[in-house]
Short mmCIF file of C-alpha atoms in Angstrom, two decimals:
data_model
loop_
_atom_site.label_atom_id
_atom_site.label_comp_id
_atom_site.label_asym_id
_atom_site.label_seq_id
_atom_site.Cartn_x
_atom_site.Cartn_y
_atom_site.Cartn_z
CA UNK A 1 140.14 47.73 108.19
CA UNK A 2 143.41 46.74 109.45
CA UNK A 3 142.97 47.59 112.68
CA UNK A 4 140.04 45.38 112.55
CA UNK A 5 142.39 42.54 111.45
CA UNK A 6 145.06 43.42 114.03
CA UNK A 7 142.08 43.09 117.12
CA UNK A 8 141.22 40.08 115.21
CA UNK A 9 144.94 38.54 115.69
CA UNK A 10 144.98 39.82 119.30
CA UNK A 11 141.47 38.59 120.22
CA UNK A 12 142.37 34.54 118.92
CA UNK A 13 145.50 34.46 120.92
CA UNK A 14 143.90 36.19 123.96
CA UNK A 15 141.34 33.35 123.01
CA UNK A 16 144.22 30.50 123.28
CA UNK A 17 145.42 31.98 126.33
CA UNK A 18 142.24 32.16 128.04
CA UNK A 19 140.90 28.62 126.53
CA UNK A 20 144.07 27.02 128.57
CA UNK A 21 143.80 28.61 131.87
CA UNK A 22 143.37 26.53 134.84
CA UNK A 23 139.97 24.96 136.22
CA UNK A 24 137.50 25.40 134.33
CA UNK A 25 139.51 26.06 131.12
CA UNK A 26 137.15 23.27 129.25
CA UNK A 27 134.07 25.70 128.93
CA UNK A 28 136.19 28.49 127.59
CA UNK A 29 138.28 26.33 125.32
CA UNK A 30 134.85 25.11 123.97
CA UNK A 31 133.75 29.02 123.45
CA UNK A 32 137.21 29.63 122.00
CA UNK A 33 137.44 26.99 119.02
CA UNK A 34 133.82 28.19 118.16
CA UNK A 35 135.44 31.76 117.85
CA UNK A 36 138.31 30.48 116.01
CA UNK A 37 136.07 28.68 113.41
CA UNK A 38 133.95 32.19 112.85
CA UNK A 39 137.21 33.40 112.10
CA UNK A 40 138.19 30.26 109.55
CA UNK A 41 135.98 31.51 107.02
CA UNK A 42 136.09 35.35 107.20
CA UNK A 43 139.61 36.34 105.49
CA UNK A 44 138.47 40.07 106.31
CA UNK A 45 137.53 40.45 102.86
CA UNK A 46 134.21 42.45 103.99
CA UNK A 47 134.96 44.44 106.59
CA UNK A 48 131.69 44.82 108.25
CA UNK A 49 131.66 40.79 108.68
CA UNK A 50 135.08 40.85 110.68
CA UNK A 51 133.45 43.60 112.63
CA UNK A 52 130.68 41.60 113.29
CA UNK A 53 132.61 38.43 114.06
CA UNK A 54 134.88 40.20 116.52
CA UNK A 55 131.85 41.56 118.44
CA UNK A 56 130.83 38.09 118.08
CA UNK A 57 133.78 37.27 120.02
CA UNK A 58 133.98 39.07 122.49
CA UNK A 59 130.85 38.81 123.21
CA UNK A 60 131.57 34.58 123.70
CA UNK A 61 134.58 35.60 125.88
CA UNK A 62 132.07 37.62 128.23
CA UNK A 63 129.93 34.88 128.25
CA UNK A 64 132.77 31.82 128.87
CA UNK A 65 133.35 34.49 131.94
CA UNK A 66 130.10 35.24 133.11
CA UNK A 67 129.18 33.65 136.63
CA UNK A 68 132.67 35.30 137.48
CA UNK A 69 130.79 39.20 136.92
CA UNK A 70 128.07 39.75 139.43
CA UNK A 71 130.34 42.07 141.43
CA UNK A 72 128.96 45.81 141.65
CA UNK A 73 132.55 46.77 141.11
CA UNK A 74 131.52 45.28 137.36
CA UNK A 75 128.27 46.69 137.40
CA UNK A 76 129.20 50.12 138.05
CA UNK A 77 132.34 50.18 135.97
CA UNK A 78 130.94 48.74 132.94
CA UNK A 79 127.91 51.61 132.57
CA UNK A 80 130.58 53.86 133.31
CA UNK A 81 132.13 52.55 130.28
CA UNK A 82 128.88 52.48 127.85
CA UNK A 83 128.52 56.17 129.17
CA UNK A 84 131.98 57.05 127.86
CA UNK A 85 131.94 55.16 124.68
CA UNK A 86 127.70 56.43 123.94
CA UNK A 87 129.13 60.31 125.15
CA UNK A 88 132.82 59.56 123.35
CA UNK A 89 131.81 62.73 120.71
CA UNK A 90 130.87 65.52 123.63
CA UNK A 91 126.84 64.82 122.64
CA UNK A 92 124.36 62.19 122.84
CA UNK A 93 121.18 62.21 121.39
CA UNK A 94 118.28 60.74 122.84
CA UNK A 95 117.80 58.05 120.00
CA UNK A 96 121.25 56.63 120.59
CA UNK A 97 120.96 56.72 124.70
CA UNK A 98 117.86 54.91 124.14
CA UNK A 99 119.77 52.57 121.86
CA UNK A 100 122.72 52.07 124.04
CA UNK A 101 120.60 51.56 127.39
CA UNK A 102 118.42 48.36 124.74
CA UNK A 103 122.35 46.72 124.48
CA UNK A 104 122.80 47.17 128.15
CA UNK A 105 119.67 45.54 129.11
CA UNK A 106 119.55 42.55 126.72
CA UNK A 107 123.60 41.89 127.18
CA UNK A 108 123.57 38.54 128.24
CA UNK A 109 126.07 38.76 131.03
CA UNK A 110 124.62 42.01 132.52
CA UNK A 111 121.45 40.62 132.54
CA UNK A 112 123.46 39.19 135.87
CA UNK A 113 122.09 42.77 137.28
CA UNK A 114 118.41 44.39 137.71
CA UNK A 115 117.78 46.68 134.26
CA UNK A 116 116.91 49.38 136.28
CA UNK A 117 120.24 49.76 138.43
CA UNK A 118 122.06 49.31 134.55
CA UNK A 119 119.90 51.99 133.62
CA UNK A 120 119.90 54.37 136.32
CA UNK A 121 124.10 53.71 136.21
CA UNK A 122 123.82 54.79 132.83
CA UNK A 123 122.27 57.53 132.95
CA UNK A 124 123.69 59.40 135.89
CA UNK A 125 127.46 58.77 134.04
CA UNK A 126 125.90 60.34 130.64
CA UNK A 127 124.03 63.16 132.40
CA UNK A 128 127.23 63.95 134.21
CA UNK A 129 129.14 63.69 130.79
CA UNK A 130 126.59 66.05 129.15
CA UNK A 131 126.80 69.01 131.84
CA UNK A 132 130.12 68.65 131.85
CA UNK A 133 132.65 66.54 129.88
CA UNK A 134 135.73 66.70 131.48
CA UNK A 135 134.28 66.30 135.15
CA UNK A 136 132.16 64.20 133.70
CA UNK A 137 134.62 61.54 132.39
CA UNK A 138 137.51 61.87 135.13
CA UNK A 139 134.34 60.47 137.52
CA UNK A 140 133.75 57.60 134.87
CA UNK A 141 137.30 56.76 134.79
CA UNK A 142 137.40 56.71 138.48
CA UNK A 143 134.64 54.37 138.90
CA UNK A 144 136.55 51.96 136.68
CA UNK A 145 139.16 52.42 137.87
CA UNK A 146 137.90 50.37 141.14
CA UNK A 147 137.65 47.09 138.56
CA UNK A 148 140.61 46.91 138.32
CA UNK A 149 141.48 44.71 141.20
CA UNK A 150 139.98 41.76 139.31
CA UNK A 151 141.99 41.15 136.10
CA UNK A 152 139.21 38.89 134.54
CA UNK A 153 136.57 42.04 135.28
CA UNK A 154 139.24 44.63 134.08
CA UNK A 155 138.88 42.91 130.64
CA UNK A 156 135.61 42.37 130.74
CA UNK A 157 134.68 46.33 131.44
CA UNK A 158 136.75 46.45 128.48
CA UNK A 159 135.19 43.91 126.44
CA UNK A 160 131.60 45.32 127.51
CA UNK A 161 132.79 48.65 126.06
CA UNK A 162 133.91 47.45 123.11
CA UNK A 163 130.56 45.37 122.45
CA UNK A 164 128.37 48.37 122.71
CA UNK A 165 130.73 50.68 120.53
CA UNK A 166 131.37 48.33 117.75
CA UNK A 167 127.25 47.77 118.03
CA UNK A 168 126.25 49.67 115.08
CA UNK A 169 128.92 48.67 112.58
CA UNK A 170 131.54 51.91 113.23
CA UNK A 171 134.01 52.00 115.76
CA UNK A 172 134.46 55.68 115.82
CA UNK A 173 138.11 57.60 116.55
CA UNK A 174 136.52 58.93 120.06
CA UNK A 175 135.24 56.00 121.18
CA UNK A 176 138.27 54.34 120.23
CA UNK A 177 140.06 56.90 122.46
CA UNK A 178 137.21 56.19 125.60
CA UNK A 179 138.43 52.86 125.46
CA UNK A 180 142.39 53.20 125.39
CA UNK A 181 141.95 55.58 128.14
CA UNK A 182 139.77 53.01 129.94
CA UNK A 183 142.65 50.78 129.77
CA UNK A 184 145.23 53.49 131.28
CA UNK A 185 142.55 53.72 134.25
CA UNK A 186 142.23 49.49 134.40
CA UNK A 187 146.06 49.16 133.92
CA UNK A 188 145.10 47.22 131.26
CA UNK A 189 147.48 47.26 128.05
CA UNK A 190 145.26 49.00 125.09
CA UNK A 191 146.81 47.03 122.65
CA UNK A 192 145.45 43.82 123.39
CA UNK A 193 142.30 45.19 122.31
CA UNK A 194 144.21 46.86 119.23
CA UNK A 195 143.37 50.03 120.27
#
């Protein structure tokens, strides 16, 4: 629960900082206040609404961000990252790949991609995973690690990830850890994500 409130924290004034950068700062500032005001009325006293609210944000961040993600760099690093988080436990059963690849292909800002290259992204990253982990995830890690050239798509592989792992309500210890080490590979500092 508090970590939920401490992302929460971290997420507004990554908000602020992103609603006052540069050109084209008035879309995102217009994304941001609507974030803020989700945030107005949910003093965290139910946890699963802050969850859903944060999601909610970050989601709106992707969005206020989106004609800057067509890059396969993006692509490929953010299935890499929904492999990690959906494999995060060592397993994955075929209910929650099917589940996971549904998020992938109706995420608005990865709709900026043909399903089927999501998919087939997916899958070769959680196949790889399955036969074997550790191989497996240092080849994930590697193919985000080539986002992060692009600060904005560094956070947004991020972002994506967090999206599809805080999807069904729990934000689980080993996904948690998929994403911090995520961050290591993006150079991006976990706890602005508060993980």
């Amino acid at each position: 629960m508090a970590m939920w409130d401490k992302i929460k924290d971290q997420a507004k004034t990554f908000q602020q900082s992103q609603g006052t950068r540069g050109a084209g700062g008035h879309g995102q500032q217009g994304h941001g206040q609507h974030g803020q005001q989700g945030f107005a009325g949910g003093s965290g006293s139910s946890s699963g609404g802050s969850k859903a609210q944060l999601i909610g944000l970050f989601k709106s961040q992707l969005a206020s961000v989106k004609t800057e993600l067509k890059s396969g760099a993006y692509r490929d690093a953010s299935m890499a990252m929904c492999a990690l988080v959906a494999a995060a436990d060592g397993q994955v059963e075929p209910a929650e790949r099917q589940r996971v690849e549904e998020l992938i292909v109706t995420n608005e800002v990865l709709q900026n991609f043909p399903a089927d290259q999501l998919r087939q992204r997916f899958n070769q990253h959680v196949d790889k995973l399955l036969a074997n982990f550790e191989l497996g995830r240092s080849e994930a890690l590697q193919v985000i690690a080539k986002a992060a050239k692009k600060p904005a798509e560094a956070r947004a592989v991020i972002q994506t990830g967090m999206v599809i792992a805080g999807a069904d309500g729990v934000f689980e210890p080993a996904e948690q850890y998929a994403i911090r080490e995520a961050c290591t590979a993006l150079g991006v500092p976990p706890s602005e994500f508060g993980v």
